[in-house]
mmCIF file of C-alpha atoms in Angstrom:
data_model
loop_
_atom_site.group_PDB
_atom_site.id
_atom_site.type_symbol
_atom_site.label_atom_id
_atom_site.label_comp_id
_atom_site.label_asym_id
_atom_site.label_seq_id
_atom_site.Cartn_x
_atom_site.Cartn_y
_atom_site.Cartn_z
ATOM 1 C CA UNK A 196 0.000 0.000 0.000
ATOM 2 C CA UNK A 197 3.090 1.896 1.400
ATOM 3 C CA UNK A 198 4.407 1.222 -2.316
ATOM 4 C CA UNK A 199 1.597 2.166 -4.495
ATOM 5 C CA UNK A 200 1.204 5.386 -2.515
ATOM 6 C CA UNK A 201 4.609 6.668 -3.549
ATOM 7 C CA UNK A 202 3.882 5.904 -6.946
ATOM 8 C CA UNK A 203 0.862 7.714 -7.344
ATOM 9 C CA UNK A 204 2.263 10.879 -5.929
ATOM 10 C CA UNK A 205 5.426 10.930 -7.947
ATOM 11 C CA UNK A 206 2.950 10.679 -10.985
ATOM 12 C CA UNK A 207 0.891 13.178 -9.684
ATOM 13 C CA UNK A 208 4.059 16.025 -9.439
ATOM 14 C CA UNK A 209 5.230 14.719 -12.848
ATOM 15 C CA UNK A 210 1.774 16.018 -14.007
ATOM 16 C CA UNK A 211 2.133 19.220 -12.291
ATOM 17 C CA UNK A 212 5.524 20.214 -13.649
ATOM 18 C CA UNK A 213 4.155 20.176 -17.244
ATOM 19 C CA UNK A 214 6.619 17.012 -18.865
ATOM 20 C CA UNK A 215 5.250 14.675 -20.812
ATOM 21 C CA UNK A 216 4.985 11.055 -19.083
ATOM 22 C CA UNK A 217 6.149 9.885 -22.933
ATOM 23 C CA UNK A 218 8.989 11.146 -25.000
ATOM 24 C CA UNK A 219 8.599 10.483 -28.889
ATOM 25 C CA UNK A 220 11.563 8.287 -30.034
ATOM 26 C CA UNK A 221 13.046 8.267 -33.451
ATOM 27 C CA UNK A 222 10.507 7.233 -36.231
ATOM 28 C CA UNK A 223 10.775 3.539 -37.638
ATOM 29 C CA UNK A 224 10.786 4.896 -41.269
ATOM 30 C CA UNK A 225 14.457 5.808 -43.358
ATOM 31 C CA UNK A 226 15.159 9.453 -42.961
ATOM 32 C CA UNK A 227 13.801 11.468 -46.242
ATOM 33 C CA UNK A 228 16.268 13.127 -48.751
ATOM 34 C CA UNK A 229 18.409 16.263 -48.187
ATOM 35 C CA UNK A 230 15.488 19.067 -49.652
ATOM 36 C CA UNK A 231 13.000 17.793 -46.920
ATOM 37 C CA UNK A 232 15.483 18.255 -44.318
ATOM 38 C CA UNK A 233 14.428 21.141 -42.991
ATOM 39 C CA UNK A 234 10.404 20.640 -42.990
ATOM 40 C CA UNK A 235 11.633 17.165 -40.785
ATOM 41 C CA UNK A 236 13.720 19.697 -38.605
ATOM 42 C CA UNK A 237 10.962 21.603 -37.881
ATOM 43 C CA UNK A 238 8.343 18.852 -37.437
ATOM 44 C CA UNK A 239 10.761 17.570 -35.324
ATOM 45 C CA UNK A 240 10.830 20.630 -32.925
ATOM 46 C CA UNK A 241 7.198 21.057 -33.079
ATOM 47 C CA UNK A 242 6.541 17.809 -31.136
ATOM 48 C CA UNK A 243 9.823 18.111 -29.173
ATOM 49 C CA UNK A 244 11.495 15.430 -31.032
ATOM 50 C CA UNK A 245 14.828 15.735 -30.498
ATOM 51 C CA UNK A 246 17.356 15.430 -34.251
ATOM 52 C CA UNK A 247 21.074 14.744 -34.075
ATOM 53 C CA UNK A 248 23.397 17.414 -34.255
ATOM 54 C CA UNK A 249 26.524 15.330 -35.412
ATOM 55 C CA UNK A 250 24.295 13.877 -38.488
ATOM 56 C CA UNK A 251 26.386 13.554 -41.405
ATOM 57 C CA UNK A 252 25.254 15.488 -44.529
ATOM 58 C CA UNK A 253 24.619 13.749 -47.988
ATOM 59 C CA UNK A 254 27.551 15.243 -49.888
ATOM 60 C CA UNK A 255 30.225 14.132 -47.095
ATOM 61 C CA UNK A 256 28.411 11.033 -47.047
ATOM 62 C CA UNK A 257 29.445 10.465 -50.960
ATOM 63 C CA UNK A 258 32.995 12.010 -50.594
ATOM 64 C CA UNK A 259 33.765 9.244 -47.901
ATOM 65 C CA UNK A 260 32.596 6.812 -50.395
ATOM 66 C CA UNK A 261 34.751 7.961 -52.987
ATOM 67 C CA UNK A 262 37.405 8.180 -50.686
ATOM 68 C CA UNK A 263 36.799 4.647 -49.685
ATOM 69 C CA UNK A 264 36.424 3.405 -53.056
ATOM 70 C CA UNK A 265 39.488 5.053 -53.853
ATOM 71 C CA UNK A 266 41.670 3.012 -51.226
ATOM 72 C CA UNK A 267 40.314 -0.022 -52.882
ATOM 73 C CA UNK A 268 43.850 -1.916 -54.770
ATOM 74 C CA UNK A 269 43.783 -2.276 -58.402
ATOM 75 C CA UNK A 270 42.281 -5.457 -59.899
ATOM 76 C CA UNK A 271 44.887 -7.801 -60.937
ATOM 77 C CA UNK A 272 44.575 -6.583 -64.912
ATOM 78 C CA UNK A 273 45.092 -3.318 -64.334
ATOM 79 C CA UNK A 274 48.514 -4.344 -62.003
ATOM 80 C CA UNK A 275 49.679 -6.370 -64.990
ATOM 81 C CA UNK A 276 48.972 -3.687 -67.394
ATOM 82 C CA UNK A 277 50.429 -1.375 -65.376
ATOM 83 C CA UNK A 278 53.380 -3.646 -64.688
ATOM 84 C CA UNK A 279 54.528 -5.199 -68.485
ATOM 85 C CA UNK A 280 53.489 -1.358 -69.789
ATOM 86 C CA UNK A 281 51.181 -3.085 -72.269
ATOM 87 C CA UNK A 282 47.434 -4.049 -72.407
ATOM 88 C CA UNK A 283 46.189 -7.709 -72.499
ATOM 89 C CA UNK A 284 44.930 -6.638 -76.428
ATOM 90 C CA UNK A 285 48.540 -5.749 -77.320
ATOM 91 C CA UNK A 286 49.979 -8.441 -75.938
ATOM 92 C CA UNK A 287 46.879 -10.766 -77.744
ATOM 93 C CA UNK A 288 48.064 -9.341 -81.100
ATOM 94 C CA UNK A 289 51.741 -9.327 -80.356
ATOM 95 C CA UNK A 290 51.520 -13.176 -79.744
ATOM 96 C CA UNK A 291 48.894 -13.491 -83.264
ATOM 97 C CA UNK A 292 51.516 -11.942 -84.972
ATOM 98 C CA UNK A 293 54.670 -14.051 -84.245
ATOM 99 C CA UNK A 294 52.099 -17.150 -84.664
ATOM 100 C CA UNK A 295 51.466 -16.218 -87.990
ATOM 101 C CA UNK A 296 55.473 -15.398 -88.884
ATOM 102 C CA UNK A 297 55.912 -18.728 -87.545
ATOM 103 C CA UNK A 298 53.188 -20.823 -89.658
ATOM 104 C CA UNK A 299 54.216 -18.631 -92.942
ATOM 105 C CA UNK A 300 58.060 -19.769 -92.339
ATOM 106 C CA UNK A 301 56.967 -22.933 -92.033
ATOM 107 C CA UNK A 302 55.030 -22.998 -95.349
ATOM 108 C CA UNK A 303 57.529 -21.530 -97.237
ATOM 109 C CA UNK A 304 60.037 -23.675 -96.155
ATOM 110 C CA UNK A 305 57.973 -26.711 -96.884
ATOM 111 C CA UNK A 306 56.042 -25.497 -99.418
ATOM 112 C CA UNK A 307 58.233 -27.948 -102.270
ATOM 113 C CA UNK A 308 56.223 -31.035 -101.001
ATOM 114 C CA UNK A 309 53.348 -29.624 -103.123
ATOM 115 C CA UNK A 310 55.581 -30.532 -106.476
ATOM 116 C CA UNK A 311 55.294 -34.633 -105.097
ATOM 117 C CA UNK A 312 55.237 -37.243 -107.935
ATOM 118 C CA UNK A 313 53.297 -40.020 -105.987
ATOM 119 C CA UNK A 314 53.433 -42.485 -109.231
ATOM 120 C CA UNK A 315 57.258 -41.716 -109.840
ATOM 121 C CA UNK A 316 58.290 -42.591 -106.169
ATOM 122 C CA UNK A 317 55.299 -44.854 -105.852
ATOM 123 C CA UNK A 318 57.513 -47.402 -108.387
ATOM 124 C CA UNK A 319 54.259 -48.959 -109.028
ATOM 125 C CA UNK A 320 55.563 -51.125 -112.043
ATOM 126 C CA UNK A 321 58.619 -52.321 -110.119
ATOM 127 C CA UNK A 322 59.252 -56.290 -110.877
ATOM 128 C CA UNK A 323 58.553 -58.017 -107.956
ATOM 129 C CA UNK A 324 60.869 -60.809 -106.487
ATOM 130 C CA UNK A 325 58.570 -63.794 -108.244
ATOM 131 C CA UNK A 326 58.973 -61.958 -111.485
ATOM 132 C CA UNK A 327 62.697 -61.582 -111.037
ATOM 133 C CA UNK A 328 63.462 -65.271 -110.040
ATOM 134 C CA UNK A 329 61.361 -66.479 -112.771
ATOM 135 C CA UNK A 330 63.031 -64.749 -115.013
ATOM 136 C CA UNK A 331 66.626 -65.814 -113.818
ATOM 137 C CA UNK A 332 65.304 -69.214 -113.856
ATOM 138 C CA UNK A 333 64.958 -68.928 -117.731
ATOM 139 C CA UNK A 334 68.318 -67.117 -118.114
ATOM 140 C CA UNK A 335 69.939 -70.165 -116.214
ATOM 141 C CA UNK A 336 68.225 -72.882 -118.502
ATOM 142 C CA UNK A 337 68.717 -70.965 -121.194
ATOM 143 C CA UNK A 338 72.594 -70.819 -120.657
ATOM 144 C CA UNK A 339 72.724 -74.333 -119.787
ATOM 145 C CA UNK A 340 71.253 -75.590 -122.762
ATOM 146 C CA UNK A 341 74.182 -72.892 -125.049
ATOM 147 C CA UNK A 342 76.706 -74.610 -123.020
ATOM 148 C CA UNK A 343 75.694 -77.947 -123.694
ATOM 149 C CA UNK A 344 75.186 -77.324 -127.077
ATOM 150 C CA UNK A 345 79.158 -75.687 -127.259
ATOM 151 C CA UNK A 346 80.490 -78.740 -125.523
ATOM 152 C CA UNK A 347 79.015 -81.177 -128.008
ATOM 153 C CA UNK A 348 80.267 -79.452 -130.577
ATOM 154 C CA UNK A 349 84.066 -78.966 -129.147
ATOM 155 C CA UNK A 350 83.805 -82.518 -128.143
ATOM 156 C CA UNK A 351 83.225 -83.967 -132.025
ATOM 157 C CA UNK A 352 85.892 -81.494 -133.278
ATOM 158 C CA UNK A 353 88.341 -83.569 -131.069
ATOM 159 C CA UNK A 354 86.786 -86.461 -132.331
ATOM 160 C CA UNK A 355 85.372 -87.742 -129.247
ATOM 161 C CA UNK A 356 82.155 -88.290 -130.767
ATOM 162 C CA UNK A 357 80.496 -88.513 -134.179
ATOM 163 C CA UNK A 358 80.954 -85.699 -136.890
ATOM 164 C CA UNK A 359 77.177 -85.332 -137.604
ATOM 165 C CA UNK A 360 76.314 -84.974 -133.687
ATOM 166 C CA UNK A 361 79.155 -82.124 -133.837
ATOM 167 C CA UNK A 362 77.284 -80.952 -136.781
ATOM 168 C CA UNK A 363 74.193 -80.959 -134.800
ATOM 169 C CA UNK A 364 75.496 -79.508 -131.326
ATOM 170 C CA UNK A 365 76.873 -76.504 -133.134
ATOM 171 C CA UNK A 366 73.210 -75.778 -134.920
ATOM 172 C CA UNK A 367 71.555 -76.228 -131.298
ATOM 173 C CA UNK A 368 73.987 -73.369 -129.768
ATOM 174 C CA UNK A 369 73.529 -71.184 -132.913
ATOM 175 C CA UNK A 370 70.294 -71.654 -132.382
ATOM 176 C CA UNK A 371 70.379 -71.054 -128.653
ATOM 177 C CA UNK A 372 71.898 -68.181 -128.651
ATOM 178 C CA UNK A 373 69.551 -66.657 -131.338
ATOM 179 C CA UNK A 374 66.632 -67.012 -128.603
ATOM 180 C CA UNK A 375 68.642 -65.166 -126.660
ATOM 181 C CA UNK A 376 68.430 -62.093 -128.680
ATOM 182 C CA UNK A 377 65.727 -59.625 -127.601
ATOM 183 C CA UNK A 378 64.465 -58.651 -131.224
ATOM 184 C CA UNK A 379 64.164 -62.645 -131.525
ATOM 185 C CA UNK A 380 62.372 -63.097 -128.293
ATOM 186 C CA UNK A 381 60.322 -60.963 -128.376
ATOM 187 C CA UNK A 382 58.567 -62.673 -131.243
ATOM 188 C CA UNK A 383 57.530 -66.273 -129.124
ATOM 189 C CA UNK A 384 57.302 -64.377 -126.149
ATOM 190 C CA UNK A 385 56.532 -61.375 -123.994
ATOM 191 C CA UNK A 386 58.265 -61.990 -121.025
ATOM 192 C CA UNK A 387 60.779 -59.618 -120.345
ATOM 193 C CA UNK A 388 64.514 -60.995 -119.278
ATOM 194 C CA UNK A 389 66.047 -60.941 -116.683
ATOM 195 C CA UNK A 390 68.613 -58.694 -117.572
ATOM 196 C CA UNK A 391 65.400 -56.194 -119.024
ATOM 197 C CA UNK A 392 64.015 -56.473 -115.167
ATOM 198 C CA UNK A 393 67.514 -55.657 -113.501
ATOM 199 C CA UNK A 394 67.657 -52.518 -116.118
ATOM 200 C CA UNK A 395 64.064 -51.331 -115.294
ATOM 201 C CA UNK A 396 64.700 -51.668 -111.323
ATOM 202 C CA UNK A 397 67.651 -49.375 -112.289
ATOM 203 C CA UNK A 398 65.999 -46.920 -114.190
ATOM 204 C CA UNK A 399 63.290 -46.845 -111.962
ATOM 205 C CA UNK A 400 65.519 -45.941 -109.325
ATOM 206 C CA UNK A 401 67.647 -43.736 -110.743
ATOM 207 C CA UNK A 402 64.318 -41.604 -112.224
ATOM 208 C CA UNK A 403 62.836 -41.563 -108.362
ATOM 209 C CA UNK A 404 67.033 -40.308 -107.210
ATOM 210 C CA UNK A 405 66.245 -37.860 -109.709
ATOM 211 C CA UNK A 406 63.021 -36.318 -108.460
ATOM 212 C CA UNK A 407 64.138 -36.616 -104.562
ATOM 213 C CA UNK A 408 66.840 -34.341 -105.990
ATOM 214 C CA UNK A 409 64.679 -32.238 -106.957
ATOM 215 C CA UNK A 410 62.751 -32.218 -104.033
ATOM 216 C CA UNK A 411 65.417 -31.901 -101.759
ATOM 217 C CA UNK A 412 66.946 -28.907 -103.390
ATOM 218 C CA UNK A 413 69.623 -27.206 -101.873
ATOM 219 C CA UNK A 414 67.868 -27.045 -98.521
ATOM 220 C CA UNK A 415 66.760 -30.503 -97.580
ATOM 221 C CA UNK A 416 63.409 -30.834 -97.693
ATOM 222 C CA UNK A 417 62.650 -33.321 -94.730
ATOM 223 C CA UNK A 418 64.608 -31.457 -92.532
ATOM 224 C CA UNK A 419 62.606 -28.202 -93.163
ATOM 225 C CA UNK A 420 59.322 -30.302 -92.837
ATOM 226 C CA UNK A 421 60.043 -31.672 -89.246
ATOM 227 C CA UNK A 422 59.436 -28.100 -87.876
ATOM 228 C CA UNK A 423 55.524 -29.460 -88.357
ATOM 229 C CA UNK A 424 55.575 -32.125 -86.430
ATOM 230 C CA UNK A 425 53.121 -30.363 -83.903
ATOM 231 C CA UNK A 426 50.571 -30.648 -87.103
ATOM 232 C CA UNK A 427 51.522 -34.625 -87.217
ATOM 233 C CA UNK A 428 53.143 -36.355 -84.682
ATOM 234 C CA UNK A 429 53.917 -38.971 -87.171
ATOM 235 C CA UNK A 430 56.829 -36.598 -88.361
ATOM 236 C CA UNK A 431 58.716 -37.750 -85.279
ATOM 237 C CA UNK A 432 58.369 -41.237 -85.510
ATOM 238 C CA UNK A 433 62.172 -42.774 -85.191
ATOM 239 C CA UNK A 434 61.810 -44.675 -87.956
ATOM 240 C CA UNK A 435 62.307 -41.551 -90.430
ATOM 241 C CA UNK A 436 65.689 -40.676 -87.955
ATOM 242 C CA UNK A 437 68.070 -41.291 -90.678
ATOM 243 C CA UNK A 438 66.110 -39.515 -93.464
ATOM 244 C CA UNK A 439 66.517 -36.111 -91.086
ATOM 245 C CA UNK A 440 70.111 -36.629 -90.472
ATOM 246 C CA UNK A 441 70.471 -37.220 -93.929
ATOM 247 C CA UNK A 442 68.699 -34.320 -94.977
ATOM 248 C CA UNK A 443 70.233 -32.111 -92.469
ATOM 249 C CA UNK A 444 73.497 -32.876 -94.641
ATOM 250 C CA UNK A 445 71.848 -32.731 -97.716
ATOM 251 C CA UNK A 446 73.166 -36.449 -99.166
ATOM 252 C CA UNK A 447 70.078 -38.062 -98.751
ATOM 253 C CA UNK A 448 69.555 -38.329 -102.706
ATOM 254 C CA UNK A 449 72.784 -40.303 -103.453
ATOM 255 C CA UNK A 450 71.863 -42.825 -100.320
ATOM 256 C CA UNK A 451 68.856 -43.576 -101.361
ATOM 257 C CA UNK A 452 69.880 -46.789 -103.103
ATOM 258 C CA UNK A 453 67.088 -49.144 -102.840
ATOM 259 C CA UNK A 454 63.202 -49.612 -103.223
ATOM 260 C CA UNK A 455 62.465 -49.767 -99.364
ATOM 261 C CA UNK A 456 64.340 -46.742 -98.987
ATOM 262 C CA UNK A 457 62.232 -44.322 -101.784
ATOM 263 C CA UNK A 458 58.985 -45.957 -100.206
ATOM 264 C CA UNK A 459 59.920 -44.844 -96.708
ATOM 265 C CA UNK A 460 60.670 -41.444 -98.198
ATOM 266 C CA UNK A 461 57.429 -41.187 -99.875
ATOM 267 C CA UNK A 462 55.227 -42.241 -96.434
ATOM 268 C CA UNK A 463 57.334 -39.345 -95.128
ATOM 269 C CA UNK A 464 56.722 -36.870 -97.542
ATOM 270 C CA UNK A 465 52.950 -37.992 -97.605
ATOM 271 C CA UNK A 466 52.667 -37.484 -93.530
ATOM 272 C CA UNK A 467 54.129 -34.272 -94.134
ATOM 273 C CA UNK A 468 51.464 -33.286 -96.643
ATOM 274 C CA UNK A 469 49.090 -34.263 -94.238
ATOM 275 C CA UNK A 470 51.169 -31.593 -92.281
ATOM 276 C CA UNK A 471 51.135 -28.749 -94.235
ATOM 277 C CA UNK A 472 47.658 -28.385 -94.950
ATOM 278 C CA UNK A 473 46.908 -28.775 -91.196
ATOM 279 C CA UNK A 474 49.129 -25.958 -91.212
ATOM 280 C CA UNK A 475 47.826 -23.571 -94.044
ATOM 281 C CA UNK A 476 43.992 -24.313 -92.362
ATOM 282 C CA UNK A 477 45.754 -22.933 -89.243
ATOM 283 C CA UNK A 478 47.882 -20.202 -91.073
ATOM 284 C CA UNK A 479 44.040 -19.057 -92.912
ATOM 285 C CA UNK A 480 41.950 -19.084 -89.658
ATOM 286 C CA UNK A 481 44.343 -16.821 -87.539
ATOM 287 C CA UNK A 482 44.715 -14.521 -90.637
ATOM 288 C CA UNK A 483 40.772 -14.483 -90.961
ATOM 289 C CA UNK A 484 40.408 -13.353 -87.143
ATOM 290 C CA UNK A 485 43.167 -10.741 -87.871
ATOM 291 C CA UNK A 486 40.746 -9.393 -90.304
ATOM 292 C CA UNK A 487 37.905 -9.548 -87.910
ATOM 293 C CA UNK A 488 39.730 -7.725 -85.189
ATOM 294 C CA UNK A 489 41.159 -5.208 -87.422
ATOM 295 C CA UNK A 490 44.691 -6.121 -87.212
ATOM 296 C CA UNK A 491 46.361 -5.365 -90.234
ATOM 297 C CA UNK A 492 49.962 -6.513 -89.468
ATOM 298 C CA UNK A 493 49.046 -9.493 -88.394
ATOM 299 C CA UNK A 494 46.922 -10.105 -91.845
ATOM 300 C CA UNK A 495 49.665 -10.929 -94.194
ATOM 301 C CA UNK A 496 49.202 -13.271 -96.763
ATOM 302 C CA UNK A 497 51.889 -15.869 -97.365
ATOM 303 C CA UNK A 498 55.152 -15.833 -99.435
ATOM 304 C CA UNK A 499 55.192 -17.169 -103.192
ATOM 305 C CA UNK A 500 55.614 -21.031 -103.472
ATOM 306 C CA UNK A 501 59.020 -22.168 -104.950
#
């Protein structure tokens, strides 16, 4: 009782003094913008509201953010930029650039594999081994039977036997050795000889040294093609070792003595065809984007072909 006396008395003088029992807090709602400052200033006052004095203003407000923005470090482009002294699009085009020096070198330089006579280094009418034995087979009977035919006749001139089987050897190995003729031979038969086969594998031979000469030039021409093996990894298989070094010294013409050898320089020279236009569709495409991006050194068309 004691208690709620006290209260109701210090309520009472509260009343009497003329303050509010209530003061009005700060309103729930954001604060409005700078031009209706004053009008909430003077609401404000007119209920007894009290307003901030150390309220920041709107244009300090943004200088603090640009001074915080401002102390924000530099992405990582702009440090690189700033560090090489070049922008990301130079360095883009410097790198185009020496890609396409690079791929037109390499076409030049290999640009002879274009002049390839497949059916010269092919050898596609080379005699094969069956061919060849046959025809020594022939060659072997056929000098048997000339020798038989001389040692009859040698043997009645001593006279070891009859004159009229002398007579008769000696007509046998004229005879003989008129098959043996090739305008004769050729009219009961069209098999070459064997001595026509070994002359055809040389000329054959000789005609394909002739063109890898050519090929080759003064340069070596599977030497300059290994530079695009990163168009066909085949270029690098070890098998083709000794062509390189050879062509590096630029004797692989006279070593090419045999049919196995040519062949294995024509799989070569076929790979790197494979190469090269791998490499020209690579040399067109970056010259085509050069174009698109507006990047006249870069677009360069290639050198003449030799």
């Amino acid at each position: 009782m004691a208690e709620n006396e006290n209260v109701r008395q210090r309520t009472i003088d509260t009343a009497r003094g003329g303050e509010p029992l209530l003061r009005r807090g700060r309103p729930a709602d954001p604060h409005p913008e700078t031009g209706d400052a004053g009008r909430v200033a003077g609401a404000a006052t007119a209920t007894g509201a009290e307003v901030p004095a150390n309220r920041p203003e709107r244009g300090a407000t943004a200088s603090a953010g640009r001074l915080e923005t401002d102390d924000i470090p530099a992405s990582d482009e702009s440090v690189k930029e700033s560090s090489t002294g070049e922008s990301p699009q130079n360095i883009e085009k410097t790198l185009a650039e020496s890609r396409q020096r690079k791929l037109r070198l390499m076409l030049r330089q290999c640009d002879r594999v274009l002049l390839l006579d497949f059916d010269l280094l092919a050898l596609p009418d080379w005699p094969d081994n069956y061919t060849l034995a046959a025809a020594r087979r022939n060659r072997d009977i056929w000098l048997f039977g000339a020798l038989l035919a001389a040692v009859v006749f040698l043997s009645g001139m001593t006279g070891f036997v009859p004159a009229w089987i002398a007579g008769g050897g000696f007509g046998a190995f004229v005879i003989i050795l008129l098959l043996g003729v090739p305008g004769v031979r050729r009219l009961y038969t069209l098999r070459p000889s064997y001595l026509d086969l070994v002359i055809r594998r040389q000329r054959m031979i000789r005609d394909a040294r002739k063109h890898i000469e050519h090929l080759e030039g003064k340069e070596g021409l599977v030497w300059q093609c290994a530079r695009m093996a990163e168009f066909n990894s085949a270029l690098k298989a070890t098998r083709f070792s000794e062509l390189l070094a050879l062509s590096e010294r630029r004797v692989l013409a006279r070593n090419l003595t045999r049919r196995e050898h040519i062949r294995l320089y024509l799989i070569y020279l076929l790979e790197a065809e494979k190469a090269y236009g791998r490499a020209q569709q690579a040399f067109f495409e970056g010259h085509q984007q050069a174009i698109d991006r507006g990047w006249s050194s870069v677009a360069a068309e290639p050198g003449d072909r030799a």
